[in-house]
Short mmCIF file of N, CA, C and O in Angstrom, two decimals:
data_model
loop_
_atom_site.label_atom_id
_atom_site.label_comp_id
_atom_site.label_asym_id
_atom_site.label_seq_id
_atom_site.Cartn_x
_atom_site.Cartn_y
_atom_site.Cartn_z
N UNK L 1 0.00 56.49 -55.79
CA UNK L 1 -1.39 57.03 -54.87
C UNK L 1 -1.79 58.13 -55.60
O UNK L 1 -0.82 58.85 -55.15
N UNK L 2 -2.95 58.70 -55.71
CA UNK L 2 -3.13 59.88 -55.93
C UNK L 2 -4.54 60.46 -55.15
O UNK L 2 -5.47 59.53 -54.66
N UNK L 3 -4.24 61.20 -53.96
CA UNK L 3 -5.33 61.60 -53.07
C UNK L 3 -6.04 62.95 -53.28
O UNK L 3 -4.91 63.72 -53.22
N UNK L 4 -7.44 63.25 -53.42
CA UNK L 4 -7.52 64.99 -53.31
C UNK L 4 -8.94 64.59 -52.35
O UNK L 4 -9.66 64.36 -52.25
N UNK L 5 -8.40 66.19 -51.60
CA UNK L 5 -9.90 66.20 -50.72
C UNK L 5 -10.44 67.78 -51.42
O UNK L 5 -9.68 68.42 -51.94
N UNK L 6 -11.74 67.54 -50.57
CA UNK L 6 -12.53 68.97 -51.04
C UNK L 6 -13.57 68.89 -50.28
O UNK L 6 -14.16 68.62 -49.13
N UNK L 7 -13.66 70.21 -49.78
CA UNK L 7 -14.81 70.70 -49.16
C UNK L 7 -15.77 71.07 -49.78
O UNK L 7 -16.01 71.83 -50.84
N UNK L 8 -17.52 71.09 -49.69
CA UNK L 8 -18.09 71.22 -50.56
C UNK L 8 -19.48 72.21 -49.74
O UNK L 8 -19.09 72.36 -48.86
N UNK L 9 -20.21 72.64 -50.65
CA UNK L 9 -21.15 73.66 -50.39
C UNK L 9 -22.18 72.62 -48.67
O UNK L 9 -22.42 71.67 -48.94
N UNK L 10 -22.56 73.75 -47.99
CA UNK L 10 -23.56 73.25 -47.31
C UNK L 10 -24.74 73.61 -47.14
O UNK L 10 -25.64 73.66 -46.24
N UNK L 11 -25.27 74.70 -47.92
CA UNK L 11 -26.60 75.61 -47.68
C UNK L 11 -26.65 75.90 -49.09
O UNK L 11 -26.12 75.67 -49.77
N UNK L 12 -27.81 76.49 -48.86
CA UNK L 12 -29.05 76.80 -50.38
C UNK L 12 -27.53 77.69 -50.89
O UNK L 12 -27.94 77.48 -51.95
N UNK L 13 -27.56 78.42 -50.74
CA UNK L 13 -26.68 80.08 -51.20
C UNK L 13 -25.91 79.01 -52.31
O UNK L 13 -25.26 79.54 -53.19
N UNK L 14 -24.93 78.38 -51.20
CA UNK L 14 -23.56 77.98 -51.75
C UNK L 14 -24.06 77.04 -53.04
O UNK L 14 -23.43 76.68 -53.89
N UNK L 15 -25.08 76.06 -53.05
CA UNK L 15 -25.80 75.20 -53.69
C UNK L 15 -26.34 75.88 -55.05
O UNK L 15 -25.82 75.28 -55.99
N UNK L 16 -26.73 76.98 -54.75
CA UNK L 16 -27.14 77.69 -56.52
C UNK L 16 -25.66 78.13 -56.91
O UNK L 16 -25.48 78.06 -57.97
N UNK L 17 -24.58 78.82 -56.00
CA UNK L 17 -23.37 78.61 -56.86
C UNK L 17 -22.27 77.69 -57.58
O UNK L 17 -21.89 77.96 -58.73
N UNK L 18 -22.74 76.85 -57.07
CA UNK L 18 -22.46 75.23 -57.54
C UNK L 18 -23.09 74.90 -58.64
O UNK L 18 -23.06 73.33 -58.92
N UNK L 19 -24.44 75.37 -58.63
CA UNK L 19 -25.42 74.75 -60.05
C UNK L 19 -25.95 73.34 -59.68
O UNK L 19 -25.74 72.76 -60.20
N UNK L 20 -26.19 73.45 -58.25
CA UNK L 20 -26.94 71.47 -58.16
C UNK L 20 -28.59 71.99 -58.33
O UNK L 20 -28.94 73.17 -58.61
N UNK L 21 -29.04 70.67 -59.01
CA UNK L 21 -30.14 70.87 -60.06
C UNK L 21 -31.16 71.49 -59.18
O UNK L 21 -32.13 72.02 -59.56
N UNK L 22 -31.52 71.52 -57.63
CA UNK L 22 -32.36 72.01 -57.21
C UNK L 22 -31.89 72.92 -55.80
O UNK L 22 -31.76 71.80 -54.84
N UNK L 23 -31.87 74.12 -56.21
CA UNK L 23 -30.97 74.43 -55.03
C UNK L 23 -31.98 74.90 -53.74
O UNK L 23 -31.29 74.69 -52.72
N UNK L 24 -33.02 74.42 -54.13
CA UNK L 24 -33.85 74.39 -52.70
C UNK L 24 -33.63 72.91 -51.85
O UNK L 24 -34.35 73.10 -50.59
N UNK L 25 -33.15 72.51 -52.28
CA UNK L 25 -33.12 71.10 -51.60
C UNK L 25 -31.51 70.06 -51.96
O UNK L 25 -31.32 69.32 -52.71
N UNK L 26 -30.43 70.77 -51.23
CA UNK L 26 -28.87 70.67 -51.66
C UNK L 26 -28.39 69.10 -51.48
O UNK L 26 -29.03 69.13 -50.25
N UNK L 27 -27.38 68.82 -51.72
CA UNK L 27 -27.09 67.75 -50.98
C UNK L 27 -26.04 68.40 -50.46
O UNK L 27 -25.00 69.32 -50.29
N UNK L 28 -25.69 68.19 -48.90
CA UNK L 28 -25.26 68.16 -47.80
C UNK L 28 -23.64 67.66 -47.99
O UNK L 28 -23.86 66.78 -46.44
N UNK L 29 -22.93 67.69 -48.57
CA UNK L 29 -22.16 66.94 -48.54
C UNK L 29 -20.76 68.19 -47.69
O UNK L 29 -20.33 68.70 -48.43
N UNK L 30 -20.54 67.33 -46.96
CA UNK L 30 -19.16 68.62 -45.83
C UNK L 30 -17.81 68.39 -46.31
O UNK L 30 -17.22 69.24 -46.52
N UNK L 31 -17.64 66.73 -46.79
CA UNK L 31 -15.95 66.73 -47.15
C UNK L 31 -16.23 65.72 -47.97
O UNK L 31 -16.92 64.80 -48.23
N UNK L 32 -14.76 65.58 -49.02
CA UNK L 32 -14.67 63.94 -49.68
C UNK L 32 -13.69 64.21 -49.99
O UNK L 32 -12.36 64.78 -50.45
N UNK L 33 -12.67 63.04 -49.75
CA UNK L 33 -11.51 62.83 -50.27
C UNK L 33 -11.94 61.08 -51.31
O UNK L 33 -12.56 60.59 -51.26
N UNK L 34 -10.86 61.84 -52.57
CA UNK L 34 -10.47 60.49 -53.34
C UNK L 34 -9.48 60.19 -53.68
O UNK L 34 -8.29 60.83 -53.54
N UNK L 35 -8.73 58.49 -53.63
CA UNK L 35 -8.13 57.81 -53.66
C UNK L 35 -7.93 57.11 -54.77
O UNK L 35 -9.30 56.03 -55.15
N UNK L 36 -6.97 57.03 -56.02
CA UNK L 36 -6.37 55.98 -56.81
C UNK L 36 -5.28 55.22 -56.75
O UNK L 36 -4.17 55.97 -56.15
N UNK L 37 -5.73 54.01 -56.55
CA UNK L 37 -4.22 53.20 -55.86
C UNK L 37 -4.56 52.26 -57.05
O UNK L 37 -5.24 51.23 -57.64
N UNK L 38 -3.28 51.68 -57.26
CA UNK L 38 -2.71 51.23 -58.61
C UNK L 38 -1.15 50.13 -58.17
O UNK L 38 -1.04 50.61 -57.80
N UNK L 39 -1.88 48.33 -58.72
CA UNK L 39 -0.58 47.92 -58.58
C UNK L 39 -0.53 47.12 -59.40
O UNK L 39 -1.23 47.76 -60.71
N UNK L 40 0.37 46.39 -59.81
CA UNK L 40 0.76 45.31 -61.34
C UNK L 40 -0.70 44.59 -61.59
O UNK L 40 -0.47 44.73 -62.59
N UNK L 41 -1.63 44.21 -60.47
CA UNK L 41 -2.48 43.94 -60.97
C UNK L 41 -3.83 44.07 -61.39
O UNK L 41 -4.56 43.24 -62.19
N UNK L 42 -4.00 45.20 -60.02
CA UNK L 42 -5.79 46.25 -60.16
C UNK L 42 -5.06 47.83 -59.87
O UNK L 42 -4.38 47.92 -59.55
N UNK L 43 -5.83 48.30 -60.54
CA UNK L 43 -6.28 49.57 -59.93
C UNK L 43 -7.34 49.74 -59.05
O UNK L 43 -8.94 49.52 -60.01
N UNK L 44 -7.42 50.25 -57.94
CA UNK L 44 -8.55 50.49 -57.08
C UNK L 44 -9.21 51.98 -56.99
O UNK L 44 -8.14 52.79 -56.72
N UNK L 45 -10.40 52.34 -57.06
CA UNK L 45 -11.11 53.76 -56.92
C UNK L 45 -11.33 53.59 -55.65
O UNK L 45 -12.47 52.93 -55.47
N UNK L 46 -10.90 54.83 -54.75
CA UNK L 46 -12.34 55.21 -53.64
C UNK L 46 -12.25 56.13 -53.09
O UNK L 46 -11.36 57.36 -53.62
N UNK L 47 -13.66 56.60 -52.84
CA UNK L 47 -14.06 57.68 -52.95
C UNK L 47 -14.63 57.58 -51.66
O UNK L 47 -15.56 56.69 -51.14
N UNK L 48 -14.40 58.55 -50.67
CA UNK L 48 -15.26 58.90 -49.04
C UNK L 48 -15.80 60.28 -49.12
O UNK L 48 -15.05 61.18 -49.41
N UNK L 49 -17.37 60.23 -48.78
CA UNK L 49 -17.53 61.53 -48.73
C UNK L 49 -18.59 61.48 -47.62
O UNK L 49 -18.93 60.41 -46.88
N UNK L 50 -18.40 62.67 -46.77
CA UNK L 50 -18.80 62.88 -45.74
C UNK L 50 -20.47 63.44 -45.61
O UNK L 50 -20.24 64.66 -46.13
N UNK L 51 -21.45 62.87 -45.28
CA UNK L 51 -22.91 63.65 -45.14
C UNK L 51 -22.78 64.27 -44.12
O UNK L 51 -22.39 63.77 -42.67
N UNK L 52 -24.16 64.48 -43.51
CA UNK L 52 -24.51 65.12 -42.31
C UNK L 52 -24.96 64.39 -41.44
O UNK L 52 -24.85 64.25 -40.60
N UNK L 53 -25.27 63.62 -41.70
CA UNK L 53 -26.01 61.78 -41.28
C UNK L 53 -25.11 60.52 -41.66
O UNK L 53 -25.68 59.43 -41.10
N UNK L 54 -24.20 60.42 -42.76
CA UNK L 54 -23.89 59.08 -43.09
C UNK L 54 -22.31 59.48 -43.52
O UNK L 54 -22.02 60.60 -43.99
N UNK L 55 -21.70 58.44 -43.08
CA UNK L 55 -20.70 58.37 -44.78
C UNK L 55 -20.44 57.80 -45.36
O UNK L 55 -20.86 56.48 -45.40
N UNK L 56 -20.44 57.93 -47.00
CA UNK L 56 -20.27 57.17 -48.00
C UNK L 56 -19.00 56.46 -48.43
O UNK L 56 -18.04 57.56 -48.56
N UNK L 57 -18.98 55.21 -48.75
CA UNK L 57 -17.53 54.86 -48.34
C UNK L 57 -17.56 54.20 -50.40
O UNK L 57 -18.50 53.13 -50.27
N UNK L 58 -17.38 54.36 -51.13
CA UNK L 58 -17.20 53.89 -52.90
C UNK L 58 -15.39 53.18 -52.64
O UNK L 58 -14.78 54.00 -53.03
N UNK L 59 -15.68 51.79 -53.35
CA UNK L 59 -14.54 51.26 -53.26
C UNK L 59 -14.68 50.43 -54.60
O UNK L 59 -15.81 49.36 -54.64
N UNK L 60 -14.21 50.69 -55.56
CA UNK L 60 -14.00 49.91 -57.30
C UNK L 60 -12.82 49.65 -58.07
O UNK L 60 -12.12 50.43 -57.81
N UNK L 61 -13.08 48.10 -58.50
CA UNK L 61 -12.15 47.89 -59.13
C UNK L 61 -12.79 47.65 -60.71
O UNK L 61 -11.67 47.41 -61.25
N UNK L 62 -13.70 48.00 -61.02
CA UNK L 62 -14.78 47.81 -61.78
C UNK L 62 -15.36 48.92 -62.85
O UNK L 62 -16.23 49.24 -63.84
N UNK L 63 -15.51 50.27 -61.96
CA UNK L 63 -15.87 51.50 -62.42
C UNK L 63 -17.38 51.24 -61.97
O UNK L 63 -18.30 52.32 -62.56
N UNK L 64 -17.73 50.29 -61.16
CA UNK L 64 -19.28 49.96 -60.90
C UNK L 64 -19.45 50.30 -59.87
O UNK L 64 -18.41 49.88 -58.56
N UNK L 65 -21.05 50.48 -59.08
CA UNK L 65 -20.88 50.58 -57.48
C UNK L 65 -21.15 49.18 -56.86
O UNK L 65 -20.38 49.08 -55.56
N UNK L 66 -21.30 48.21 -57.29
CA UNK L 66 -20.90 46.53 -56.68
C UNK L 66 -22.69 46.57 -55.86
O UNK L 66 -23.60 47.28 -55.96
N UNK L 67 -21.95 46.14 -54.34
CA UNK L 67 -22.84 45.38 -53.91
C UNK L 67 -23.03 46.80 -52.79
O UNK L 67 -22.04 47.22 -52.34
N UNK L 68 -23.66 46.93 -51.81
CA UNK L 68 -23.94 48.24 -51.25
C UNK L 68 -24.62 47.81 -49.69
O UNK L 68 -25.91 47.17 -49.76
N UNK L 69 -23.80 48.11 -48.87
CA UNK L 69 -24.25 47.84 -47.44
C UNK L 69 -24.52 48.68 -46.78
O UNK L 69 -23.63 50.22 -46.99
N UNK L 70 -25.48 48.54 -45.97
CA UNK L 70 -24.77 49.90 -44.38
C UNK L 70 -24.70 49.39 -43.26
O UNK L 70 -25.29 48.12 -43.25
N UNK L 71 -23.77 49.71 -42.19
CA UNK L 71 -23.74 49.15 -41.20
C UNK L 71 -23.38 50.70 -40.11
O UNK L 71 -23.59 52.03 -40.51
N UNK L 72 -23.81 50.09 -39.08
CA UNK L 72 -24.71 50.92 -37.92
C UNK L 72 -23.46 50.72 -36.49
O UNK L 72 -23.31 49.25 -36.22
N UNK L 73 -23.42 51.47 -35.32
CA UNK L 73 -22.92 51.52 -34.30
C UNK L 73 -24.46 51.41 -33.51
O UNK L 73 -24.85 52.28 -33.08
N UNK L 74 -24.66 50.13 -33.06
CA UNK L 74 -25.95 49.89 -32.53
C UNK L 74 -25.92 50.29 -31.04
O UNK L 74 -26.75 51.34 -30.74
N UNK L 75 -24.90 49.91 -30.72
CA UNK L 75 -24.83 50.12 -28.51
C UNK L 75 -23.68 49.86 -28.10
O UNK L 75 -22.79 48.93 -28.78
N UNK L 76 -24.07 50.77 -27.21
CA UNK L 76 -22.83 50.47 -25.68
C UNK L 76 -23.24 49.63 -24.79
O UNK L 76 -23.85 49.93 -24.27
N UNK L 77 -22.50 48.20 -24.91
CA UNK L 77 -23.68 47.56 -23.27
C UNK L 77 -22.12 46.53 -22.59
O UNK L 77 -21.23 47.07 -22.58
N UNK L 78 -22.84 46.08 -21.74
CA UNK L 78 -21.66 45.80 -20.57
C UNK L 78 -20.33 45.08 -21.07
O UNK L 78 -19.26 44.83 -20.78
N UNK L 79 -20.92 44.18 -22.77
CA UNK L 79 -19.86 42.98 -23.13
C UNK L 79 -19.67 44.16 -24.29
O UNK L 79 -18.75 43.28 -25.04
N UNK L 80 -19.13 45.35 -24.44
CA UNK L 80 -18.89 45.79 -25.10
C UNK L 80 -19.55 46.49 -26.43
O UNK L 80 -20.96 46.55 -26.24
N UNK L 81 -19.32 47.12 -27.55
CA UNK L 81 -19.86 47.57 -28.33
C UNK L 81 -20.85 46.76 -29.41
O UNK L 81 -20.19 45.48 -29.47
N UNK L 82 -22.05 47.17 -30.04
CA UNK L 82 -22.40 45.86 -30.89
C UNK L 82 -22.72 46.56 -32.64
O UNK L 82 -22.91 48.02 -32.25
N UNK L 83 -22.18 46.02 -33.56
CA UNK L 83 -22.26 46.88 -34.69
C UNK L 83 -23.08 45.84 -35.60
O UNK L 83 -23.88 44.65 -35.29
N UNK L 84 -23.93 46.45 -36.34
CA UNK L 84 -24.59 45.56 -37.64
C UNK L 84 -24.41 45.92 -39.43
O UNK L 84 -24.46 47.54 -39.30
N UNK L 85 -24.21 44.90 -39.66
CA UNK L 85 -24.12 45.19 -41.23
C UNK L 85 -25.07 44.52 -41.90
O UNK L 85 -25.33 43.58 -41.81
N UNK L 86 -25.63 45.88 -42.79
CA UNK L 86 -26.96 44.72 -44.20
C UNK L 86 -26.86 45.09 -45.03
O UNK L 86 -26.42 46.23 -45.39
N UNK L 87 -26.67 44.11 -46.41
CA UNK L 87 -26.82 44.52 -47.58
C UNK L 87 -28.11 44.76 -47.86
O UNK L 87 -29.13 44.09 -47.98
N UNK L 88 -27.55 46.27 -48.43
CA UNK L 88 -28.96 46.39 -49.15
C UNK L 88 -29.38 46.38 -50.82
O UNK L 88 -30.39 45.72 -51.18
N UNK L 89 -28.33 45.89 -51.39
CA UNK L 89 -28.40 45.78 -52.50
C UNK L 89 -27.50 44.42 -53.12
O UNK L 89 -26.12 45.17 -52.41
N UNK L 90 -27.28 43.31 -53.89
CA UNK L 90 -26.41 42.88 -54.62
C UNK L 90 -25.85 41.62 -54.00
O UNK L 90 -26.73 41.27 -53.31
N UNK L 91 -24.91 40.96 -53.75
CA UNK L 91 -23.98 39.87 -53.41
C UNK L 91 -24.43 39.88 -51.38
O UNK L 91 -23.91 40.76 -50.67
N UNK L 92 -24.96 38.93 -51.28
CA UNK L 92 -25.56 39.02 -49.80
C UNK L 92 -24.87 37.94 -48.79
O UNK L 92 -24.58 38.10 -47.87
N UNK L 93 -23.72 37.41 -49.88
CA UNK L 93 -23.12 36.08 -48.68
C UNK L 93 -21.13 36.59 -48.69
O UNK L 93 -20.36 35.75 -49.23
N UNK L 94 -20.86 37.73 -48.97
CA UNK L 94 -19.71 38.15 -49.59
C UNK L 94 -18.80 38.52 -48.15
O UNK L 94 -19.37 39.46 -47.51
N UNK L 95 -18.15 37.72 -47.74
CA UNK L 95 -17.25 38.14 -46.32
C UNK L 95 -16.21 39.31 -46.28
O UNK L 95 -16.89 39.55 -45.02
N UNK L 96 -16.07 39.00 -47.02
CA UNK L 96 -15.10 40.12 -47.72
C UNK L 96 -15.97 41.75 -47.37
O UNK L 96 -15.34 42.92 -46.45
N UNK L 97 -16.84 41.96 -47.78
CA UNK L 97 -17.38 43.01 -48.13
C UNK L 97 -17.75 43.19 -46.47
O UNK L 97 -18.05 44.42 -46.24
N UNK L 98 -18.48 42.28 -45.93
CA UNK L 98 -19.29 42.81 -44.41
C UNK L 98 -17.81 42.61 -43.73
O UNK L 98 -17.99 43.66 -42.46
N UNK L 99 -16.86 42.49 -43.80
CA UNK L 99 -15.43 42.42 -43.08
C UNK L 99 -14.97 43.53 -42.73
O UNK L 99 -14.42 44.30 -41.85
N UNK L 100 -14.85 44.48 -44.28
CA UNK L 100 -14.66 46.09 -44.65
C UNK L 100 -15.38 46.55 -44.15
O UNK L 100 -15.15 47.46 -43.48
N UNK L 101 -16.91 46.76 -43.99
CA UNK L 101 -17.85 47.39 -43.31
C UNK L 101 -17.48 47.49 -41.76
O UNK L 101 -17.63 48.65 -41.26
N UNK L 102 -17.52 46.37 -41.30
CA UNK L 102 -17.44 46.46 -39.91
C UNK L 102 -16.00 47.39 -39.18
O UNK L 102 -16.03 47.65 -38.43
N UNK L 103 -14.69 47.12 -39.82
CA UNK L 103 -13.74 47.43 -39.63
C UNK L 103 -14.16 48.79 -39.91
O UNK L 103 -13.37 49.71 -38.89
N UNK L 104 -14.44 49.56 -40.56
CA UNK L 104 -14.70 50.55 -41.11
C UNK L 104 -15.52 52.05 -39.64
O UNK L 104 -15.11 52.42 -39.13
N UNK L 105 -16.27 50.63 -39.72
CA UNK L 105 -17.57 51.28 -38.81
C UNK L 105 -17.28 51.17 -37.36
O UNK L 105 -17.39 52.21 -36.04
N UNK L 106 -16.30 49.85 -37.17
CA UNK L 106 -15.61 49.94 -35.97
C UNK L 106 -14.79 51.35 -35.53
O UNK L 106 -14.83 51.68 -34.60
N UNK L 107 -13.60 51.58 -36.53
CA UNK L 107 -13.21 52.64 -36.73
C UNK L 107 -13.78 53.91 -36.32
O UNK L 107 -13.26 54.92 -35.56
N UNK L 108 -15.13 54.43 -36.91
CA UNK L 108 -15.83 55.40 -36.73
C UNK L 108 -16.00 55.48 -35.88
O UNK L 108 -15.99 56.38 -35.03
N UNK L 109 -16.48 54.23 -35.22
CA UNK L 109 -17.22 54.35 -33.59
C UNK L 109 -16.04 54.84 -32.37
O UNK L 109 -15.97 55.35 -31.65
N UNK L 110 -15.00 53.94 -32.60
CA UNK L 110 -13.75 54.13 -32.28
C UNK L 110 -13.22 55.72 -31.52
O UNK L 110 -12.42 56.15 -30.73
N UNK L 111 -14.09 56.57 -32.07
CA UNK L 111 -13.68 57.94 -32.57
C UNK L 111 -14.49 58.86 -32.26
O UNK L 111 -14.30 59.99 -33.21
N UNK L 112 -15.45 58.12 -31.99
CA UNK L 112 -16.30 58.87 -31.50
C UNK L 112 -17.76 59.45 -32.44
O UNK L 112 -18.47 60.33 -32.28
N UNK L 113 -17.55 58.66 -33.63
CA UNK L 113 -18.45 59.34 -34.98
C UNK L 113 -19.94 58.31 -34.39
O UNK L 113 -19.61 57.08 -34.60
N UNK L 114 -20.82 58.85 -34.56
CA UNK L 114 -22.39 57.82 -34.68
C UNK L 114 -23.05 58.15 -35.81
O UNK L 114 -24.04 57.39 -35.52
N UNK L 115 -22.38 58.54 -37.12
CA UNK L 115 -22.70 58.46 -38.43
C UNK L 115 -23.00 56.49 -38.67
O UNK L 115 -22.66 55.69 -38.53
N UNK L 116 -23.93 56.75 -39.48
CA UNK L 116 -23.94 55.66 -40.37
C UNK L 116 -22.98 55.35 -41.18
O UNK L 116 -22.39 56.25 -42.31
N UNK L 117 -22.83 54.65 -41.78
CA UNK L 117 -21.94 53.79 -43.09
C UNK L 117 -22.58 53.21 -44.38
O UNK L 117 -23.11 52.01 -43.96
N UNK L 118 -22.91 54.01 -45.51
CA UNK L 118 -22.64 53.48 -46.87
C UNK L 118 -21.54 52.73 -47.38
O UNK L 118 -20.83 53.52 -47.79
N UNK L 119 -21.31 51.66 -47.66
CA UNK L 119 -20.42 51.31 -48.18
C UNK L 119 -20.98 50.25 -49.91
O UNK L 119 -21.53 49.62 -49.67
N UNK L 120 -20.35 51.17 -50.79
CA UNK L 120 -20.32 50.48 -52.23
C UNK L 120 -19.46 49.82 -52.49
O UNK L 120 -18.22 50.42 -52.84
N UNK L 121 -19.28 48.20 -52.76
CA UNK L 121 -17.89 47.80 -52.88
C UNK L 121 -18.06 47.07 -54.11
O UNK L 121 -19.19 45.77 -55.05
N UNK L 122 -17.24 46.86 -55.73
CA UNK L 122 -17.08 46.24 -56.40
C UNK L 122 -15.67 45.78 -57.02
O UNK L 122 -14.95 46.63 -57.48
N UNK L 123 -14.97 44.95 -56.48
CA UNK L 123 -14.35 44.20 -56.70
C UNK L 123 -13.65 43.47 -58.11
O UNK L 123 -14.96 42.64 -58.36
N UNK L 124 -12.71 42.97 -58.14
CA UNK L 124 -12.55 42.12 -59.36
C UNK L 124 -11.95 40.63 -58.35
O UNK L 124 -11.90 41.33 -56.72
N UNK L 125 -11.82 39.23 -58.92
CA UNK L 125 -11.42 38.26 -58.59
C UNK L 125 -10.02 38.91 -57.71
O UNK L 125 -9.97 38.09 -56.43
N UNK L 126 -9.15 39.12 -58.03
CA UNK L 126 -8.22 39.64 -57.45
C UNK L 126 -8.21 40.17 -56.28
O UNK L 126 -7.37 40.27 -55.30
N UNK L 127 -9.05 41.35 -55.98
CA UNK L 127 -9.59 42.10 -55.25
C UNK L 127 -9.94 41.68 -53.96
O UNK L 127 -10.20 42.30 -52.94
N UNK L 128 -10.52 40.12 -54.32
CA UNK L 128 -11.31 39.48 -52.88
C UNK L 128 -9.85 39.00 -52.18
O UNK L 128 -10.02 38.30 -51.06
N UNK L 129 -8.40 39.01 -52.84
CA UNK L 129 -7.58 38.27 -51.82
C UNK L 129 -6.89 38.88 -50.62
O UNK L 129 -7.76 40.05 -50.25
N UNK L 130 -6.78 38.28 -49.63
CA UNK L 130 -6.43 39.04 -48.23
C UNK L 130 -5.94 40.40 -48.16
O UNK L 130 -6.42 40.87 -47.89
N UNK L 131 -4.47 39.58 -48.88
CA UNK L 131 -3.98 41.57 -49.13
C UNK L 131 -4.61 42.65 -49.55
O UNK L 131 -4.14 43.39 -48.90
N UNK L 132 -5.83 42.40 -50.59
CA UNK L 132 -6.14 43.28 -51.24
C UNK L 132 -6.93 44.38 -50.00
O UNK L 132 -7.22 45.45 -50.22
N UNK L 133 -7.70 43.33 -49.70
CA UNK L 133 -8.67 43.88 -49.00
C UNK L 133 -7.59 44.60 -47.39
O UNK L 133 -8.42 45.92 -47.16
N UNK L 134 -7.01 44.11 -47.08
CA UNK L 134 -6.05 44.95 -46.42
C UNK L 134 -5.49 46.05 -46.68
O UNK L 134 -5.59 47.51 -46.08
N UNK L 135 -5.28 46.29 -47.97
CA UNK L 135 -4.21 47.35 -48.53
C UNK L 135 -5.62 48.51 -48.66
O UNK L 135 -5.61 49.74 -48.09
N UNK L 136 -6.86 47.99 -49.00
CA UNK L 136 -8.14 48.93 -49.14
C UNK L 136 -8.19 49.17 -48.10
O UNK L 136 -8.53 50.92 -47.71
N UNK L 137 -8.47 48.44 -46.95
CA UNK L 137 -8.97 48.91 -45.81
C UNK L 137 -7.51 50.28 -45.22
O UNK L 137 -7.87 51.31 -44.52
N UNK L 138 -6.17 49.99 -45.42
CA UNK L 138 -5.81 50.75 -45.21
C UNK L 138 -5.32 52.44 -45.58
O UNK L 138 -5.53 53.18 -44.61
N UNK L 139 -5.58 51.87 -46.83
CA UNK L 139 -5.73 53.32 -47.68
C UNK L 139 -7.00 53.94 -47.24
O UNK L 139 -6.56 55.42 -46.99
N UNK L 140 -8.20 53.27 -46.65
CA UNK L 140 -9.70 53.84 -46.18
C UNK L 140 -9.55 54.78 -44.84
O UNK L 140 -9.25 56.00 -44.79
N UNK L 141 -8.27 53.87 -43.92
CA UNK L 141 -8.07 54.40 -42.64
C UNK L 141 -6.94 55.41 -42.66
O UNK L 141 -7.29 56.10 -42.02
N UNK L 142 -6.09 55.84 -44.03
CA UNK L 142 -5.05 56.57 -43.89
C UNK L 142 -5.64 57.67 -43.93
O UNK L 142 -4.81 58.84 -44.09
N UNK L 143 -7.11 57.98 -45.02
CA UNK L 143 -7.26 58.94 -45.66
C UNK L 143 -8.72 59.21 -45.45
O UNK L 143 -9.54 60.04 -45.70
N UNK L 144 -9.21 58.87 -44.03
CA UNK L 144 -10.35 58.92 -43.15
C UNK L 144 -10.55 60.13 -42.81
O UNK L 144 -10.28 61.14 -42.27
N UNK L 145 -12.13 60.43 -42.98
CA UNK L 145 -12.59 61.98 -42.67
C UNK L 145 -13.53 62.00 -41.55
O UNK L 145 -14.17 63.23 -41.48
N UNK L 146 -13.70 61.52 -41.11
CA UNK L 146 -14.62 61.24 -39.56
C UNK L 146 -13.76 61.44 -38.34
O UNK L 146 -12.95 61.36 -38.27
#
């Protein structure tokens, strides 16, 4: 497993130094972690980026973005926290993707993060197995940046 962490520009002056295409409107990425996990069956790339208003999580075994979902921590009530997961693009009936998004947003909320999660997932058939999803979740939570 390879893991790398980077700090990125968060203001216009730093953006000019890093050659952003529009220094007046830089991307405000605060932190980034990239993980490459390989098994005998498949290789998984995981990218976690913290923005000022969202956490972006990319999980790909195909080199594509795949299905894109948004997860939010909606409220804390008498019966506990509520969370919502909405598919923005892609497969709308994939329980594994919704489960992964829900687990990550619940972890974020339990650590006091009120950011939304944007999750992009493209898995092979082997990647949809129960153990593979647990392994992916384990790597994400072991390298959390929220």
